[in-house]
Short mmCIF file of C-alpha atoms in Angstrom, two decimals:
data_model
loop_
_atom_site.label_atom_id
_atom_site.label_comp_id
_atom_site.label_asym_id
_atom_site.label_seq_id
_atom_site.Cartn_x
_atom_site.Cartn_y
_atom_site.Cartn_z
CA MET A 579 -18.36 33.76 -21.70
CA GLN A 580 -16.34 30.55 -21.71
CA LYS A 581 -13.84 32.06 -19.25
CA VAL A 582 -16.70 33.06 -16.94
CA LYS A 583 -18.06 29.50 -16.99
CA GLN A 584 -14.63 28.04 -16.31
CA HIS A 585 -14.09 30.46 -13.42
CA ALA A 586 -17.51 29.65 -11.96
CA LYS A 587 -16.68 25.94 -12.21
CA ALA A 588 -13.35 26.53 -10.45
CA LEU A 589 -15.12 28.34 -7.59
CA PHE A 590 -17.62 25.48 -7.37
CA MET A 591 -14.79 22.93 -7.24
CA LEU A 592 -13.11 24.98 -4.52
CA MET A 593 -16.19 24.29 -2.36
CA ARG A 594 -15.61 20.52 -2.76
CA PRO A 595 -19.31 19.57 -2.94
CA TRP A 596 -18.50 15.85 -3.17
CA HIS A 597 -17.33 16.04 0.43
CA TYR A 598 -20.87 16.97 1.51
CA PHE A 599 -21.37 13.22 1.79
CA LYS A 600 -19.75 13.46 5.23
CA ASN A 601 -22.50 15.81 6.35
CA LEU A 602 -25.12 13.06 6.05
CA LEU A 603 -24.08 12.38 9.65
CA VAL A 604 -26.33 15.31 10.56
CA PHE A 605 -29.33 13.07 9.73
CA VAL A 606 -28.13 10.20 11.93
CA PRO A 607 -29.63 11.28 15.30
CA ALA A 608 -33.10 11.94 13.84
CA PHE A 609 -32.96 8.73 11.81
CA PHE A 610 -31.83 6.55 14.70
CA GLY A 611 -34.11 8.44 17.09
CA GLY A 612 -37.20 7.47 15.08
CA SER A 613 -38.12 11.05 14.19
CA ILE A 614 -36.67 11.53 10.71
CA LEU A 615 -40.12 11.52 9.10
CA GLU A 616 -41.13 14.49 11.25
CA SER A 617 -37.86 16.43 11.44
CA TRP A 618 -36.31 15.79 8.02
CA GLY A 619 -36.82 19.45 7.02
CA LEU A 620 -34.77 20.82 9.91
CA ALA A 621 -32.20 18.07 9.40
CA LEU A 622 -31.91 19.13 5.74
CA ILE A 623 -31.31 22.73 6.83
CA GLY A 624 -28.61 21.43 9.16
CA PHE A 625 -27.06 19.46 6.31
CA LEU A 626 -26.97 22.56 4.10
CA SER A 627 -25.60 24.71 6.91
CA MET A 628 -22.82 22.23 7.72
CA SER A 629 -22.05 21.87 4.00
CA LEU A 630 -21.61 25.63 3.60
CA ALA A 631 -19.41 25.75 6.70
CA SER A 632 -17.23 22.90 5.43
CA SER A 633 -16.91 24.60 2.03
CA GLY A 634 -15.68 27.73 3.76
CA ILE A 635 -13.10 25.69 5.67
CA TYR A 636 -11.92 23.97 2.47
CA ALA A 637 -11.43 27.36 0.82
CA ILE A 638 -9.39 28.60 3.79
CA ASN A 639 -7.35 25.41 3.78
CA ASP A 640 -6.61 25.69 0.05
CA CYS A 641 -5.42 29.29 0.53
CA ARG A 642 -3.12 28.24 3.33
CA ASP A 643 -1.74 25.21 1.48
CA ALA A 644 -1.46 26.58 -2.06
CA ALA A 645 2.35 26.50 -2.11
CA GLN A 646 2.50 22.94 -0.75
CA ASP A 647 -0.28 21.74 -3.03
CA ARG A 648 1.66 22.84 -6.12
CA LEU A 649 4.27 20.18 -5.24
CA HIS A 650 1.68 17.39 -5.03
CA PRO A 651 0.89 15.33 -8.16
CA GLU A 652 -2.89 15.58 -7.63
CA LYS A 653 -3.46 18.55 -5.32
CA CYS A 654 -1.64 20.82 -7.78
CA ARG A 655 -4.86 20.79 -9.81
CA ARG A 656 -6.87 22.39 -7.01
CA PRO A 657 -8.31 25.81 -8.02
CA VAL A 658 -6.05 27.97 -5.83
CA ALA A 659 -2.89 25.92 -6.36
CA SER A 660 -3.41 25.92 -10.14
CA GLY A 661 -4.08 29.66 -10.23
CA GLU A 662 -7.66 29.36 -11.51
CA VAL A 663 -8.87 31.11 -8.35
CA SER A 664 -6.87 33.79 -6.57
CA GLN A 665 -6.25 33.62 -2.84
CA ALA A 666 -8.30 36.80 -2.37
CA GLU A 667 -11.27 35.25 -4.18
CA ALA A 668 -10.95 32.09 -2.12
CA ALA A 669 -10.87 34.12 1.11
CA VAL A 670 -14.03 36.01 0.10
CA LEU A 671 -15.77 32.75 -0.80
CA ALA A 672 -14.78 31.26 2.56
CA GLY A 673 -16.22 34.24 4.45
CA LEU A 674 -19.47 34.15 2.46
CA CYS A 675 -19.92 30.39 2.97
CA ILE A 676 -19.33 30.55 6.72
CA ALA A 677 -21.61 33.58 7.15
CA ALA A 678 -24.34 31.92 5.07
CA SER A 679 -24.01 28.76 7.16
CA LEU A 680 -24.74 30.63 10.39
CA LEU A 681 -27.41 32.90 8.90
CA LEU A 682 -29.28 29.91 7.49
CA LEU A 683 -29.77 28.49 10.97
CA LEU A 684 -30.85 31.86 12.34
CA ALA A 685 -33.31 32.32 9.47
CA VAL A 686 -35.19 29.12 10.34
CA SER A 687 -35.07 29.81 14.10
CA ALA A 688 -33.08 26.66 14.81
CA PRO A 689 -32.47 25.93 18.52
CA GLY A 690 -29.80 28.34 19.71
CA ILE A 691 -27.76 25.58 21.31
CA SER A 692 -27.38 23.91 17.89
CA LEU A 693 -25.11 26.79 16.88
CA LEU A 694 -22.54 25.63 19.43
CA PRO A 695 -21.24 22.48 17.63
CA LEU A 696 -21.33 24.31 14.30
CA ALA A 697 -19.33 27.23 15.72
CA LEU A 698 -16.91 24.80 17.38
CA TYR A 699 -16.49 22.94 14.07
CA ILE A 700 -15.60 26.20 12.33
CA ALA A 701 -13.26 27.30 15.14
CA VAL A 702 -11.24 24.07 15.45
CA ASN A 703 -10.88 23.78 11.69
CA ILE A 704 -9.57 27.34 11.48
CA LEU A 705 -7.02 26.34 14.12
CA TYR A 706 -6.28 23.27 11.99
CA SER A 707 -5.66 25.27 8.83
CA VAL A 708 -4.61 28.80 9.74
CA LEU A 709 -2.64 28.14 12.94
CA SER A 710 -1.12 24.94 11.50
CA PHE A 711 -2.53 22.55 14.10
CA LYS A 712 -2.58 20.05 11.22
CA ASN A 713 1.21 19.93 11.46
CA ILE A 714 1.09 18.63 15.05
CA PRO A 715 1.05 14.81 15.20
CA ILE A 716 -1.98 13.26 16.92
CA VAL A 717 -3.65 16.68 17.11
CA ASP A 718 -4.18 16.60 13.34
CA VAL A 719 -6.15 13.34 13.30
CA THR A 720 -7.97 14.31 16.51
CA ILE A 721 -9.37 17.45 14.89
CA VAL A 722 -10.46 15.42 11.86
CA ALA A 723 -12.21 12.87 14.12
CA LEU A 724 -13.79 15.65 16.19
CA GLY A 725 -15.33 17.08 13.03
CA PHE A 726 -17.36 13.89 12.52
CA VAL A 727 -18.50 13.79 16.14
CA LEU A 728 -19.58 17.44 15.99
CA ARG A 729 -21.69 16.67 12.90
CA VAL A 730 -23.61 14.04 14.89
CA LEU A 731 -24.01 16.32 17.92
CA PHE A 732 -25.19 19.11 15.63
CA GLY A 733 -27.85 16.84 14.13
CA GLY A 734 -28.94 15.68 17.57
CA LEU A 735 -29.43 19.22 18.88
CA LEU A 736 -31.35 20.23 15.76
CA ALA A 737 -33.67 17.23 16.05
CA GLY A 738 -33.97 17.45 19.83
CA VAL A 739 -32.62 13.90 20.17
CA GLN A 740 -30.22 12.82 22.90
CA VAL A 741 -27.49 10.85 21.17
CA SER A 742 -26.26 7.68 22.88
CA ASP A 743 -22.76 7.85 24.34
CA TRP A 744 -22.06 4.44 22.75
CA LEU A 745 -22.98 5.83 19.34
CA LEU A 746 -20.79 8.91 19.80
CA LEU A 747 -17.89 6.69 20.81
CA THR A 748 -18.50 4.53 17.73
CA VAL A 749 -18.40 7.58 15.45
CA MET A 750 -15.28 8.89 17.19
CA MET A 751 -13.37 5.59 16.95
CA GLY A 752 -14.44 5.06 13.33
CA SER A 753 -13.33 8.59 12.48
CA TYR A 754 -9.91 8.04 14.03
CA TYR A 755 -9.62 4.81 12.04
CA MET A 756 -10.34 6.56 8.73
CA ALA A 757 -8.12 9.58 9.53
CA LEU A 758 -5.18 7.39 10.54
CA GLY A 759 -5.68 5.22 7.46
CA LYS A 760 -5.55 8.28 5.24
CA ARG A 761 -2.32 9.45 6.89
CA ARG A 762 -0.82 5.96 6.61
CA ASN A 763 -1.47 5.74 2.87
CA GLU A 764 -0.27 9.31 2.34
CA LEU A 765 2.99 8.34 4.04
CA ARG A 766 3.22 5.15 1.98
CA ASP A 767 2.62 6.92 -1.34
CA ALA A 768 4.43 10.21 -0.76
CA LYS A 769 7.63 10.60 -2.78
CA LYS A 770 7.84 14.11 -1.40
CA LYS A 771 6.31 14.68 2.02
CA THR A 772 4.11 17.58 0.97
CA ARG A 773 2.15 17.21 4.22
CA ALA A 774 4.53 18.36 6.97
CA VAL A 775 3.02 16.21 9.73
CA LEU A 776 4.01 13.02 7.88
CA ALA A 777 7.61 13.59 8.97
CA HIS A 778 6.51 12.84 12.56
CA TYR A 779 4.77 9.56 11.78
CA SER A 780 5.96 6.09 10.89
CA TYR A 781 4.00 3.64 8.75
CA GLU A 782 4.07 1.05 11.54
CA PHE A 783 2.65 3.46 14.13
CA LEU A 784 -0.20 4.56 11.88
CA ASP A 785 -0.99 0.99 10.83
CA LYS A 786 -1.18 -0.28 14.43
CA GLN A 787 -3.23 2.67 15.66
CA MET A 788 -5.77 2.56 12.85
CA TYR A 789 -6.63 -1.06 13.60
CA LEU A 790 -6.76 -0.38 17.32
CA PHE A 791 -9.44 2.24 16.65
CA LEU A 792 -11.25 -0.08 14.22
CA THR A 793 -11.49 -2.71 16.98
CA LEU A 794 -12.83 -0.12 19.41
CA ALA A 795 -15.39 1.07 16.84
CA VAL A 796 -16.74 -2.48 16.42
CA ALA A 797 -16.85 -2.97 20.21
CA PHE A 798 -18.69 0.29 20.88
CA TYR A 799 -21.15 -0.27 18.03
CA SER A 800 -21.92 -3.74 19.39
CA LEU A 801 -22.53 -2.28 22.86
CA TRP A 802 -24.82 0.37 21.35
CA SER A 803 -26.77 -2.27 19.44
CA VAL A 804 -27.62 -4.20 22.63
CA ASP A 805 -28.27 -1.17 24.83
CA ALA A 806 -31.71 -1.26 26.43
CA ARG A 807 -32.51 2.20 25.01
CA THR A 808 -31.72 1.11 21.46
CA ALA A 809 -34.45 -0.22 19.14
CA PRO A 810 -35.12 -3.96 19.57
CA HIS A 811 -33.09 -6.40 17.44
CA THR A 812 -30.60 -3.72 16.30
CA VAL A 813 -27.91 -6.30 17.04
CA LEU A 814 -28.95 -7.83 13.69
CA THR A 815 -27.09 -4.98 11.97
CA VAL A 816 -23.73 -5.93 13.50
CA PRO A 817 -22.85 -8.49 10.76
CA LEU A 818 -23.56 -5.85 8.09
CA VAL A 819 -21.35 -3.34 9.90
CA LEU A 820 -18.56 -5.92 10.03
CA LEU A 821 -18.92 -6.55 6.29
CA LEU A 822 -18.82 -2.80 5.64
CA LEU A 823 -15.67 -2.37 7.67
CA MET A 824 -13.96 -5.41 6.15
CA ARG A 825 -14.72 -4.16 2.64
CA TYR A 826 -13.48 -0.67 3.54
CA SER A 827 -10.27 -2.12 4.98
CA LEU A 828 -9.75 -4.28 1.88
CA VAL A 829 -9.98 -1.22 -0.36
CA VAL A 830 -7.70 0.83 1.89
CA GLU A 831 -5.10 -1.94 1.92
CA GLY A 832 -4.94 -1.75 -1.88
CA GLU A 833 -3.81 1.16 -4.01
CA SER A 834 -6.38 3.55 -2.54
CA SER A 835 -5.39 6.94 -1.12
CA ALA A 836 -7.66 6.02 1.84
CA ASP A 837 -9.58 9.28 1.55
CA PRO A 838 -12.95 8.20 3.04
CA ILE A 839 -15.04 9.96 0.38
CA GLU A 840 -12.99 8.56 -2.49
CA VAL A 841 -13.14 5.06 -1.00
CA ILE A 842 -16.90 5.07 -0.36
CA LEU A 843 -18.11 6.79 -3.52
CA HIS A 844 -15.94 4.71 -5.86
CA ASP A 845 -16.69 1.25 -4.51
CA ARG A 846 -20.00 -0.29 -5.56
CA MET A 847 -19.94 -3.01 -2.94
CA LEU A 848 -19.56 -0.46 -0.15
CA ILE A 849 -22.49 1.52 -1.52
CA VAL A 850 -24.66 -1.61 -1.78
CA LEU A 851 -23.78 -2.65 1.78
CA ALA A 852 -24.50 0.86 3.07
CA VAL A 853 -27.92 0.86 1.38
CA LEU A 854 -28.72 -2.57 2.85
CA TYR A 855 -27.66 -1.34 6.29
CA ALA A 856 -29.87 1.76 6.03
CA ALA A 857 -32.84 -0.32 4.84
CA LEU A 858 -32.46 -2.84 7.64
CA MET A 859 -32.08 -0.12 10.25
CA PHE A 860 -35.14 1.70 8.89
CA ALA A 861 -37.18 -1.50 9.20
CA LEU A 862 -35.97 -2.18 12.74
CA ILE A 863 -36.66 1.36 13.97
CA TYR A 864 -39.71 2.52 12.03
CA LEU A 865 -41.61 -0.70 11.36
CA GLN A 866 -41.24 -1.71 15.00
CA GLY A 867 -41.87 1.79 16.28
CA GLY A 868 -38.61 1.89 18.21
CA ALA A 869 -35.98 4.56 18.64
CA ALA A 870 -32.28 3.88 18.59
CA ALA A 871 -30.35 7.10 19.14
#
């Protein structure tokens, strides 16, 4: 019985549920569009569907990288790399998660067009893992950034909200910043370059590029906040966004691995600032009756 429980836990860990935090982006269009109170149910379905899809991708990725992961001081503990889950089991789990992700949307009669960003997310991430696109410099971080943008587009199509181009650009630039920061710290900390693409990067290149994209993210967010179609007074959130980004950068410049989920979930100040941002944005959109997407 104990072995069964341990195996079930290993399968659960293979799905990386803590990374579902990224999929909260699915709620962003409805929230900023002023319709979250009416469409939260469909947004929740979208969150679950994207979470299942991402779990399937993680399982595929762990199968593909098992040999490399065994050489890494932390990744060697992953279920497939450690031998707790066989590659066959991981492949079956991946197929079930991806199928369930698509079937869930069909079961609730979600808008057919909303399947497009989800299918594209699955397709590009299979290219990333199976066809080794993650070993091609620039392409690797582009696919990571695209994943965040597709989450927002997915949420917008589910909620029937047209997402602002400024907001999409903000998400894209911020995603590049986080992806480049993760690569930079991996390169800094790697005694053995267990990620092949690191051989093509230099610390200086990654450092310069990540702060270029951070600057662009701030600029595009500021433009979105003063857009005529955005809720009134949204510009008041810009100082909070700057504080969030400065705190994130401070953590990343320390001993952090720069994995976005690890950084956000393990820093209390970031969590407090994020909650304050969400509360202020809720007040500006819903108490004024505006829409910001």
